[in-house]
């Protein structure tokens, strides 16, 4: 192969790994640069590719009424490595797709190392790539090394934005008190992979709180000793979809009860009633020995975490495999800086992928990596790949971050975004069902989501097929 189809990818996280796989599968040669283990980050603990540093959940796997599940299905159809390994390493999680994080990362790493079109270089790229790198994907994630981040700012003339992302604690299952806690999924919902994973509709550990226990827990959260921010960090906003529990507690007494501690769809078998509030824990590894505290990201200091979290009934003797943490995430003002193919307008040889582009979530990051890999491979192979239709989850995501859903006047307030049906173009739905009855209320919402999903899956296939035909 000639040097003309060589692609350099910086960063082997979810986005970089997916980009490398997609480009290599298309026939391009890839050099994947990863700074670990030579350099560490504030959040990573291993040297493996696609390490999951926060939750082990890829969220809902429902492709009919959930935009995240729809993105899962699109990526599966696109030959995603991330989805292949997620499916291969599932653990029970109700309607969600959760994975054994170590086995998942190992699977991605092994696949990348074995691909004949990928060369791995364990080295730090501490500035903008040299000019003779003519096809580059920067997938350094939200923890981009400071020298490279500064070089990007110098190149673009724009300050990157930042927010804090907090990590939830992980508990050893055998230290949970099951005289109090019980196993149940919300509304007893069985996940789509129940037969494969062993999930039975009772995939979550639930720890109940009565009103007095909840009030005491809330007061302790607010009063607990927290990580002190450096001066330059104090004005950095949180991402609203991943607020620390103590920040939610400060927003009002019911914020947590309507958020990660909501008790709906759950019944305490000891009382036969719905608790006042509930803490849920989700399986974190295939052995079922570790459980992640769902939605319990925190910036409390370690000592305070242990003391306060053990106030939760059922966790009074809990031991933690990992306590919560916090790190600063950096992302580009992508609507101003990137074009529709994720290229930096100021230097089109550079593409960006993953969370640094302003998407939020594991799958969203990998999805942008998938697109960047395909775009870069097309350039390397002398082909053309248009962005996916806006009616698809992939198209809706890239449309959001490159300005399709943001006016120029609001671009200065660009914030990270999970995939959601609000990013999709509207669709008309029938006013009546097959029986002639008027569709209204919740059913109207479900009908809209099902219609959006059906349109999506009809539109993504021709886009993928067109690339297959071009490759032939």
PDB file of N, CA, C and O in Angstrom, residues 26-96:
ATOM      1  N   UNK A  26     -11.953  -0.491   6.103  1.00  0.00           N
ATOM      2  CA  UNK A  26     -12.199   0.059   4.766  1.00  0.00           C
ATOM      3  C   UNK A  26     -10.999  -0.087   3.848  1.00  0.00           C
ATOM      4  O   UNK A  26     -11.082   0.213   2.657  1.00  0.00           O
ATOM      5  N   UNK A  27      -9.853  -0.539   4.399  1.00  0.00           N
ATOM      6  CA  UNK A  27      -8.673  -0.771   3.578  1.00  0.00           C
ATOM      7  C   UNK A  27      -7.573   0.247   3.745  1.00  0.00           C
ATOM      8  O   UNK A  27      -6.520   0.131   3.110  1.00  0.00           O
ATOM      9  N   UNK A  28      -7.783   1.254   4.601  1.00  0.00           N
ATOM     10  CA  UNK A  28      -6.742   2.255   4.832  1.00  0.00           C
ATOM     11  C   UNK A  28      -5.722   1.739   5.841  1.00  0.00           C
ATOM     12  O   UNK A  28      -6.025   0.868   6.657  1.00  0.00           O
ATOM     13  N   UNK A  29      -4.518   2.269   5.778  1.00  0.00           N
ATOM     14  CA  UNK A  29      -3.489   1.969   6.781  1.00  0.00           C
ATOM     15  C   UNK A  29      -3.594   2.974   7.912  1.00  0.00           C
ATOM     16  O   UNK A  29      -3.758   4.167   7.676  1.00  0.00           O
ATOM     17  N   UNK A  30      -3.483   2.483   9.136  1.00  0.00           N
ATOM     18  CA  UNK A  30      -3.685   3.314  10.322  1.00  0.00           C
ATOM     19  C   UNK A  30      -2.496   3.196  11.257  1.00  0.00           C
ATOM     20  O   UNK A  30      -2.005   2.090  11.517  1.00  0.00           O
ATOM     21  N   UNK A  31      -2.037   4.338  11.747  1.00  0.00           N
ATOM     22  CA  UNK A  31      -1.102   4.368  12.877  1.00  0.00           C
ATOM     23  C   UNK A  31      -1.865   4.958  14.053  1.00  0.00           C
ATOM     24  O   UNK A  31      -2.337   6.088  13.992  1.00  0.00           O
ATOM     25  N   UNK A  32      -2.003   4.159  15.103  1.00  0.00           N
ATOM     26  CA  UNK A  32      -2.760   4.569  16.285  1.00  0.00           C
ATOM     27  C   UNK A  32      -1.779   4.943  17.382  1.00  0.00           C
ATOM     28  O   UNK A  32      -1.002   4.112  17.862  1.00  0.00           O
ATOM     29  N   UNK A  33      -1.819   6.220  17.792  1.00  0.00           N
ATOM     30  CA  UNK A  33      -0.909   6.741  18.814  1.00  0.00           C
ATOM     31  C   UNK A  33      -1.644   6.787  20.161  1.00  0.00           C
ATOM     32  O   UNK A  33      -2.696   7.433  20.272  1.00  0.00           O
ATOM     33  N   UNK A  34      -1.104   6.149  21.184  1.00  0.00           N
ATOM     34  CA  UNK A  34      -1.706   6.156  22.516  1.00  0.00           C
ATOM     35  C   UNK A  34      -0.630   6.460  23.558  1.00  0.00           C
ATOM     36  O   UNK A  34       0.402   5.781  23.607  1.00  0.00           O
ATOM     37  N   UNK A  35      -0.870   7.481  24.389  1.00  0.00           N
ATOM     38  CA  UNK A  35       0.164   7.922  25.327  1.00  0.00           C
ATOM     39  C   UNK A  35       0.298   7.026  26.550  1.00  0.00           C
ATOM     40  O   UNK A  35       1.346   7.003  27.203  1.00  0.00           O
ATOM     41  N   UNK A  36      -0.770   6.303  26.918  1.00  0.00           N
ATOM     42  CA  UNK A  36      -0.644   5.387  28.047  1.00  0.00           C
ATOM     43  C   UNK A  36       0.146   4.139  27.626  1.00  0.00           C
ATOM     44  O   UNK A  36      -0.043   3.665  26.511  1.00  0.00           O
ATOM     45  N   UNK A  37       1.041   3.593  28.434  1.00  0.00           N
ATOM     46  CA  UNK A  37       1.286   3.914  29.847  1.00  0.00           C
ATOM     47  C   UNK A  37       2.364   4.953  30.093  1.00  0.00           C
ATOM     48  O   UNK A  37       2.685   5.224  31.244  1.00  0.00           O
ATOM     49  N   UNK A  38       2.933   5.553  29.026  1.00  0.00           N
ATOM     50  CA  UNK A  38       3.998   6.535  29.234  1.00  0.00           C
ATOM     51  C   UNK A  38       3.503   7.737  30.011  1.00  0.00           C
ATOM     52  O   UNK A  38       4.212   8.303  30.841  1.00  0.00           O
ATOM     53  N   UNK A  39       2.266   8.151  29.723  1.00  0.00           N
ATOM     54  CA  UNK A  39       1.637   9.266  30.421  1.00  0.00           C
ATOM     55  C   UNK A  39       0.282   8.810  30.934  1.00  0.00           C
ATOM     56  O   UNK A  39      -0.449   8.094  30.238  1.00  0.00           O
ATOM     57  N   UNK A  40      -0.081   9.218  32.138  1.00  0.00           N
ATOM     58  CA  UNK A  40      -1.362   8.846  32.739  1.00  0.00           C
ATOM     59  C   UNK A  40      -2.339  10.018  32.670  1.00  0.00           C
ATOM     60  O   UNK A  40      -1.954  11.159  32.413  1.00  0.00           O
ATOM     61  N   UNK A  41      -3.618   9.718  32.897  1.00  0.00           N
ATOM     62  CA  UNK A  41      -4.633  10.766  33.006  1.00  0.00           C
ATOM     63  C   UNK A  41      -5.179  10.771  34.426  1.00  0.00           C
ATOM     64  O   UNK A  41      -4.833   9.920  35.253  1.00  0.00           O
ATOM     65  N   UNK A  42      -6.074  11.712  34.707  1.00  0.00           N
ATOM     66  CA  UNK A  42      -6.671  11.806  36.032  1.00  0.00           C
ATOM     67  C   UNK A  42      -7.678  10.692  36.287  1.00  0.00           C
ATOM     68  O   UNK A  42      -8.060  10.452  37.422  1.00  0.00           O
ATOM     69  N   UNK A  43      -8.128  10.007  35.250  1.00  0.00           N
ATOM     70  CA  UNK A  43      -9.227   9.058  35.413  1.00  0.00           C
ATOM     71  C   UNK A  43      -8.891   7.628  35.016  1.00  0.00           C
ATOM     72  O   UNK A  43      -9.446   6.689  35.586  1.00  0.00           O
ATOM     73  N   UNK A  44      -8.010   7.423  34.043  1.00  0.00           N
ATOM     74  CA  UNK A  44      -7.734   6.065  33.567  1.00  0.00           C
ATOM     75  C   UNK A  44      -6.915   5.282  34.586  1.00  0.00           C
ATOM     76  O   UNK A  44      -6.048   5.832  35.276  1.00  0.00           O
ATOM     77  N   UNK A  45      -7.181   3.975  34.642  1.00  0.00           N
ATOM     78  CA  UNK A  45      -6.467   3.112  35.578  1.00  0.00           C
ATOM     79  C   UNK A  45      -5.661   2.025  34.883  1.00  0.00           C
ATOM     80  O   UNK A  45      -4.836   1.370  35.507  1.00  0.00           O
ATOM     81  N   UNK A  46      -5.886   1.791  33.589  1.00  0.00           N
ATOM     82  CA  UNK A  46      -5.207   0.715  32.869  1.00  0.00           C
ATOM     83  C   UNK A  46      -4.558   1.268  31.605  1.00  0.00           C
ATOM     84  O   UNK A  46      -4.682   2.450  31.282  1.00  0.00           O
ATOM     85  N   UNK A  47      -3.898   0.363  30.878  1.00  0.00           N
ATOM     86  CA  UNK A  47      -3.299   0.724  29.586  1.00  0.00           C
ATOM     87  C   UNK A  47      -4.163   0.251  28.427  1.00  0.00           C
ATOM     88  O   UNK A  47      -3.792   0.410  27.270  1.00  0.00           O
ATOM     89  N   UNK A  48      -5.302  -0.362  28.715  1.00  0.00           N
ATOM     90  CA  UNK A  48      -6.143  -0.948  27.685  1.00  0.00           C
ATOM     91  C   UNK A  48      -6.855   0.086  26.841  1.00  0.00           C
ATOM     92  O   UNK A  48      -7.127   1.201  27.294  1.00  0.00           O
ATOM     93  N   UNK A  49      -7.181  -0.286  25.623  1.00  0.00           N
ATOM     94  CA  UNK A  49      -7.931   0.586  24.731  1.00  0.00           C
ATOM     95  C   UNK A  49      -9.408   0.595  25.149  1.00  0.00           C
ATOM     96  O   UNK A  49      -9.927  -0.374  25.695  1.00  0.00           O
ATOM     97  N   UNK A  50     -10.071   1.706  24.858  1.00  0.00           N
ATOM     98  CA  UNK A  50     -11.508   1.848  25.137  1.00  0.00           C
ATOM     99  C   UNK A  50     -11.837   1.557  26.596  1.00  0.00           C
ATOM    100  O   UNK A  50     -12.857   0.946  26.906  1.00  0.00           O
ATOM    101  N   UNK A  51     -10.981   2.005  27.512  1.00  0.00           N
ATOM    102  CA  UNK A  51     -11.258   1.807  28.939  1.00  0.00           C
ATOM    103  C   UNK A  51     -12.486   2.634  29.346  1.00  0.00           C
ATOM    104  O   UNK A  51     -12.604   3.806  29.001  1.00  0.00           O
ATOM    105  N   UNK A  52     -13.396   2.025  30.085  1.00  0.00           N
ATOM    106  CA  UNK A  52     -14.580   2.712  30.589  1.00  0.00           C
ATOM    107  C   UNK A  52     -14.255   3.273  31.961  1.00  0.00           C
ATOM    108  O   UNK A  52     -14.129   2.519  32.934  1.00  0.00           O
ATOM    109  N   UNK A  53     -14.135   4.588  32.063  1.00  0.00           N
ATOM    110  CA  UNK A  53     -13.658   5.180  33.313  1.00  0.00           C
ATOM    111  C   UNK A  53     -14.790   5.558  34.261  1.00  0.00           C
ATOM    112  O   UNK A  53     -14.543   5.803  35.436  1.00  0.00           O
ATOM    113  N   UNK A  54     -16.006   5.632  33.768  1.00  0.00           N
ATOM    114  CA  UNK A  54     -17.128   5.996  34.636  1.00  0.00           C
ATOM    115  C   UNK A  54     -18.044   4.786  34.782  1.00  0.00           C
ATOM    116  O   UNK A  54     -17.654   3.782  35.333  1.00  0.00           O
ATOM    117  N   UNK A  55     -19.240   4.876  34.278  1.00  0.00           N
ATOM    118  CA  UNK A  55     -20.185   3.763  34.352  1.00  0.00           C
ATOM    119  C   UNK A  55     -19.763   2.637  33.421  1.00  0.00           C
ATOM    120  O   UNK A  55     -18.962   2.833  32.506  1.00  0.00           O
ATOM    121  N   UNK A  56     -20.324   1.440  33.649  1.00  0.00           N
ATOM    122  CA  UNK A  56     -20.111   0.333  32.714  1.00  0.00           C
ATOM    123  C   UNK A  56     -21.322   0.136  31.809  1.00  0.00           C
ATOM    124  O   UNK A  56     -21.439  -0.878  31.136  1.00  0.00           O
ATOM    125  N   UNK A  57     -22.223   1.114  31.798  1.00  0.00           N
ATOM    126  CA  UNK A  57     -23.467   0.983  31.034  1.00  0.00           C
ATOM    127  C   UNK A  57     -23.417   1.770  29.733  1.00  0.00           C
ATOM    128  O   UNK A  57     -22.995   2.923  29.708  1.00  0.00           O
ATOM    129  N   UNK A  58     -23.896   1.123  28.667  1.00  0.00           N
ATOM    130  CA  UNK A  58     -24.092   1.783  27.382  1.00  0.00           C
ATOM    131  C   UNK A  58     -25.548   2.235  27.232  1.00  0.00           C
ATOM    132  O   UNK A  58     -26.001   2.530  26.151  1.00  0.00           O
ATOM    133  N   UNK A  59     -26.261   2.215  28.352  1.00  0.00           N
ATOM    134  CA  UNK A  59     -27.628   2.709  28.471  1.00  0.00           C
ATOM    135  C   UNK A  59     -28.613   1.842  27.678  1.00  0.00           C
ATOM    136  O   UNK A  59     -28.341   0.698  27.388  1.00  0.00           O
ATOM    137  N   UNK A  60     -29.773   2.367  27.382  1.00  0.00           N
ATOM    138  CA  UNK A  60     -30.865   1.564  26.834  1.00  0.00           C
ATOM    139  C   UNK A  60     -30.497   0.883  25.521  1.00  0.00           C
ATOM    140  O   UNK A  60     -29.872   1.487  24.648  1.00  0.00           O
ATOM    141  N   UNK A  61     -30.933  -0.387  25.391  1.00  0.00           N
ATOM    142  CA  UNK A  61     -30.705  -1.113  24.143  1.00  0.00           C
ATOM    143  C   UNK A  61     -32.010  -1.287  23.367  1.00  0.00           C
ATOM    144  O   UNK A  61     -32.119  -2.159  22.506  1.00  0.00           O
ATOM    145  N   UNK A  62     -32.985  -0.443  23.666  1.00  0.00           N
ATOM    146  CA  UNK A  62     -34.295  -0.473  23.003  1.00  0.00           C
ATOM    147  C   UNK A  62     -34.226   0.357  21.726  1.00  0.00           C
ATOM    148  O   UNK A  62     -34.175   1.584  21.782  1.00  0.00           O
ATOM    149  N   UNK A  63     -34.248  -0.314  20.580  1.00  0.00           N
ATOM    150  CA  UNK A  63     -34.135   0.380  19.291  1.00  0.00           C
ATOM    151  C   UNK A  63     -35.471   0.846  18.749  1.00  0.00           C
ATOM    152  O   UNK A  63     -35.526   1.428  17.663  1.00  0.00           O
ATOM    153  N   UNK A  64     -36.557   0.624  19.486  1.00  0.00           N
ATOM    154  CA  UNK A  64     -37.873   1.016  19.000  1.00  0.00           C
ATOM    155  C   UNK A  64     -38.342   2.351  19.572  1.00  0.00           C
ATOM    156  O   UNK A  64     -38.978   3.137  18.867  1.00  0.00           O
ATOM    157  N   UNK A  65     -38.034   2.619  20.834  1.00  0.00           N
ATOM    158  CA  UNK A  65     -38.557   3.836  21.465  1.00  0.00           C
ATOM    159  C   UNK A  65     -37.487   4.622  22.209  1.00  0.00           C
ATOM    160  O   UNK A  65     -37.805   5.506  22.990  1.00  0.00           O
ATOM    161  N   UNK A  66     -36.208   4.330  21.980  1.00  0.00           N
ATOM    162  CA  UNK A  66     -35.136   5.032  22.675  1.00  0.00           C
ATOM    163  C   UNK A  66     -34.033   5.389  21.689  1.00  0.00           C
ATOM    164  O   UNK A  66     -33.558   4.521  20.944  1.00  0.00           O
ATOM    165  N   UNK A  67     -33.619   6.655  21.691  1.00  0.00           N
ATOM    166  CA  UNK A  67     -32.626   7.112  20.718  1.00  0.00           C
ATOM    167  C   UNK A  67     -31.271   6.457  20.933  1.00  0.00           C
ATOM    168  O   UNK A  67     -30.522   6.226  19.977  1.00  0.00           O
ATOM    169  N   UNK A  68     -30.924   6.143  22.182  1.00  0.00           N
ATOM    170  CA  UNK A  68     -29.642   5.480  22.449  1.00  0.00           C
ATOM    171  C   UNK A  68     -29.655   4.069  21.876  1.00  0.00           C
ATOM    172  O   UNK A  68     -28.708   3.638  21.223  1.00  0.00           O
ATOM    173  N   UNK A  69     -30.752   3.332  22.120  1.00  0.00           N
ATOM    174  CA  UNK A  69     -30.865   1.992  21.556  1.00  0.00           C
ATOM    175  C   UNK A  69     -30.845   2.011  20.041  1.00  0.00           C
ATOM    176  O   UNK A  69     -30.310   1.093  19.394  1.00  0.00           O
ATOM    177  N   UNK A  70     -31.402   3.054  19.476  1.00  0.00           N
ATOM    178  CA  UNK A  70     -31.385   3.208  18.022  1.00  0.00           C
ATOM    179  C   UNK A  70     -29.955   3.413  17.520  1.00  0.00           C
ATOM    180  O   UNK A  70     -29.550   2.855  16.491  1.00  0.00           O
ATOM    181  N   UNK A  71     -29.186   4.194  18.248  1.00  0.00           N
ATOM    182  CA  UNK A  71     -27.779   4.392  17.899  1.00  0.00           C
ATOM    183  C   UNK A  71     -27.017   3.067  17.995  1.00  0.00           C
ATOM    184  O   UNK A  71     -26.164   2.768  17.147  1.00  0.00           O
ATOM    185  N   UNK A  72     -27.330   2.263  19.025  1.00  0.00           N
ATOM    186  CA  UNK A  72     -26.727   0.926  19.120  1.00  0.00           C
ATOM    187  C   UNK A  72     -26.934   0.150  17.820  1.00  0.00           C
ATOM    188  O   UNK A  72     -26.000  -0.443  17.271  1.00  0.00           O
ATOM    189  N   UNK A  73     -28.192   0.125  17.364  1.00  0.00           N
ATOM    190  CA  UNK A  73     -28.527  -0.677  16.189  1.00  0.00           C
ATOM    191  C   UNK A  73     -27.837  -0.151  14.930  1.00  0.00           C
ATOM    192  O   UNK A  73     -27.341  -0.935  14.107  1.00  0.00           O
ATOM    193  N   UNK A  74     -27.792   1.155  14.762  1.00  0.00           N
ATOM    194  CA  UNK A  74     -27.087   1.734  13.614  1.00  0.00           C
ATOM    195  C   UNK A  74     -25.625   1.307  13.614  1.00  0.00           C
ATOM    196  O   UNK A  74     -25.067   0.927  12.585  1.00  0.00           O
ATOM    197  N   UNK A  75     -24.998   1.376  14.788  1.00  0.00           N
ATOM    198  CA  UNK A  75     -23.579   1.049  14.872  1.00  0.00           C
ATOM    199  C   UNK A  75     -23.334  -0.438  14.633  1.00  0.00           C
ATOM    200  O   UNK A  75     -22.335  -0.818  14.020  1.00  0.00           O
ATOM    201  N   UNK A  76     -24.241  -1.273  15.111  1.00  0.00           N
ATOM    202  CA  UNK A  76     -24.115  -2.704  14.809  1.00  0.00           C
ATOM    203  C   UNK A  76     -24.142  -2.918  13.288  1.00  0.00           C
ATOM    204  O   UNK A  76     -23.340  -3.676  12.734  1.00  0.00           O
ATOM    205  N   UNK A  77     -25.097  -2.266  12.624  1.00  0.00           N
ATOM    206  CA  UNK A  77     -25.204  -2.423  11.174  1.00  0.00           C
ATOM    207  C   UNK A  77     -23.966  -1.890  10.460  1.00  0.00           C
ATOM    208  O   UNK A  77     -23.637  -2.338   9.358  1.00  0.00           O
ATOM    209  N   UNK A  78     -23.280  -0.929  11.088  1.00  0.00           N
ATOM    210  CA  UNK A  78     -22.089  -0.335  10.482  1.00  0.00           C
ATOM    211  C   UNK A  78     -20.816  -1.117  10.814  1.00  0.00           C
ATOM    212  O   UNK A  78     -19.717  -0.686  10.471  1.00  0.00           O
ATOM    213  N   UNK A  79     -20.947  -2.267  11.478  1.00  0.00           N
ATOM    214  CA  UNK A  79     -19.779  -3.082  11.796  1.00  0.00           C
ATOM    215  C   UNK A  79     -18.934  -2.505  12.909  1.00  0.00           C
ATOM    216  O   UNK A  79     -17.703  -2.650  12.913  1.00  0.00           O
ATOM    217  N   UNK A  80     -19.571  -1.886  13.894  1.00  0.00           N
ATOM    218  CA  UNK A  80     -18.843  -1.251  14.993  1.00  0.00           C
ATOM    219  C   UNK A  80     -18.103  -2.268  15.853  1.00  0.00           C
ATOM    220  O   UNK A  80     -18.682  -3.242  16.327  1.00  0.00           O
ATOM    221  N   UNK A  81     -16.821  -2.021  16.087  1.00  0.00           N
ATOM    222  CA  UNK A  81     -16.032  -2.850  17.005  1.00  0.00           C
ATOM    223  C   UNK A  81     -16.513  -2.656  18.440  1.00  0.00           C
ATOM    224  O   UNK A  81     -16.589  -3.622  19.211  1.00  0.00           O
ATOM    225  N   UNK A  82     -16.814  -1.423  18.807  1.00  0.00           N
ATOM    226  CA  UNK A  82     -17.265  -1.135  20.167  1.00  0.00           C
ATOM    227  C   UNK A  82     -18.548  -1.901  20.474  1.00  0.00           C
ATOM    228  O   UNK A  82     -18.686  -2.518  21.540  1.00  0.00           O
ATOM    229  N   UNK A  83     -19.500  -1.908  19.543  1.00  0.00           N
ATOM    230  CA  UNK A  83     -20.733  -2.641  19.766  1.00  0.00           C
ATOM    231  C   UNK A  83     -20.496  -4.153  19.746  1.00  0.00           C
ATOM    232  O   UNK A  83     -21.121  -4.895  20.516  1.00  0.00           O
ATOM    233  N   UNK A  84     -19.608  -4.614  18.901  1.00  0.00           N
ATOM    234  CA  UNK A  84     -19.320  -6.050  18.855  1.00  0.00           C
ATOM    235  C   UNK A  84     -18.803  -6.539  20.203  1.00  0.00           C
ATOM    236  O   UNK A  84     -19.250  -7.574  20.724  1.00  0.00           O
ATOM    237  N   UNK A  85     -17.869  -5.787  20.774  1.00  0.00           N
ATOM    238  CA  UNK A  85     -17.297  -6.203  22.051  1.00  0.00           C
ATOM    239  C   UNK A  85     -18.247  -5.953  23.218  1.00  0.00           C
ATOM    240  O   UNK A  85     -18.221  -6.684  24.212  1.00  0.00           O
ATOM    241  N   UNK A  86     -19.092  -4.934  23.110  1.00  0.00           N
ATOM    242  CA  UNK A  86     -20.103  -4.720  24.145  1.00  0.00           C
ATOM    243  C   UNK A  86     -21.081  -5.886  24.169  1.00  0.00           C
ATOM    244  O   UNK A  86     -21.421  -6.416  25.236  1.00  0.00           O
ATOM    245  N   UNK A  87     -21.531  -6.313  23.000  1.00  0.00           N
ATOM    246  CA  UNK A  87     -22.448  -7.449  22.923  1.00  0.00           C
ATOM    247  C   UNK A  87     -21.792  -8.735  23.420  1.00  0.00           C
ATOM    248  O   UNK A  87     -22.451  -9.598  24.010  1.00  0.00           O
ATOM    249  N   UNK A  88     -20.493  -8.865  23.182  1.00  0.00           N
ATOM    250  CA  UNK A  88     -19.777 -10.090  23.575  1.00  0.00           C
ATOM    251  C   UNK A  88     -19.500 -10.146  25.076  1.00  0.00           C
ATOM    252  O   UNK A  88     -19.191 -11.222  25.601  1.00  0.00           O
ATOM    253  N   UNK A  89     -19.609  -9.012  25.760  1.00  0.00           N
ATOM    254  CA  UNK A  89     -19.237  -8.955  27.174  1.00  0.00           C
ATOM    255  C   UNK A  89     -20.343  -8.376  28.040  1.00  0.00           C
ATOM    256  O   UNK A  89     -20.085  -7.674  29.019  1.00  0.00           O
ATOM    257  N   UNK A  90     -21.592  -8.699  27.674  1.00  0.00           N
ATOM    258  CA  UNK A  90     -22.756  -8.177  28.402  1.00  0.00           C
ATOM    259  C   UNK A  90     -22.848  -8.744  29.815  1.00  0.00           C
ATOM    260  O   UNK A  90     -22.467  -9.885  30.069  1.00  0.00           O
ATOM    261  N   UNK A  91     -23.399  -7.934  30.717  1.00  0.00           N
ATOM    262  CA  UNK A  91     -23.789  -8.398  32.048  1.00  0.00           C
ATOM    263  C   UNK A  91     -25.247  -7.989  32.259  1.00  0.00           C
ATOM    264  O   UNK A  91     -25.747  -7.081  31.580  1.00  0.00           O
ATOM    265  N   UNK A  92     -25.981  -8.646  33.168  1.00  0.00           N
ATOM    266  CA  UNK A  92     -27.399  -8.308  33.365  1.00  0.00           C
ATOM    267  C   UNK A  92     -27.590  -6.854  33.772  1.00  0.00           C
ATOM    268  O   UNK A  92     -26.909  -6.352  34.666  1.00  0.00           O
ATOM    269  N   UNK A  93     -28.534  -6.178  33.114  1.00  0.00           N
ATOM    270  CA  UNK A  93     -28.804  -4.765  33.439  1.00  0.00           C
ATOM    271  C   UNK A  93     -30.199  -4.354  32.997  1.00  0.00           C
ATOM    272  O   UNK A  93     -30.402  -3.235  32.534  1.00  0.00           O
ATOM    273  N   UNK A  94     -31.183  -5.249  33.122  1.00  0.00           N
ATOM    274  CA  UNK A  94     -32.536  -4.900  32.718  1.00  0.00           C
ATOM    275  C   UNK A  94     -32.585  -4.551  31.247  1.00  0.00           C
ATOM    276  O   UNK A  94     -32.096  -5.291  30.396  1.00  0.00           O
ATOM    277  N   UNK A  95     -33.182  -3.391  30.931  1.00  0.00           N
ATOM    278  CA  UNK A  95     -33.299  -2.963  29.549  1.00  0.00           C
ATOM    279  C   UNK A  95     -32.067  -2.259  29.024  1.00  0.00           C
ATOM    280  O   UNK A  95     -32.048  -1.813  27.874  1.00  0.00           O
ATOM    281  N   UNK A  96     -31.022  -2.149  29.852  1.00  0.00           N
ATOM    282  CA  UNK A  96     -29.798  -1.473  29.432  1.00  0.00           C
ATOM    283  C   UNK A  96     -28.784  -2.482  28.900  1.00  0.00           C
ATOM    284  O   UNK A  96     -28.896  -3.685  29.135  1.00  0.00           O
TER     285      UNK A  96
END
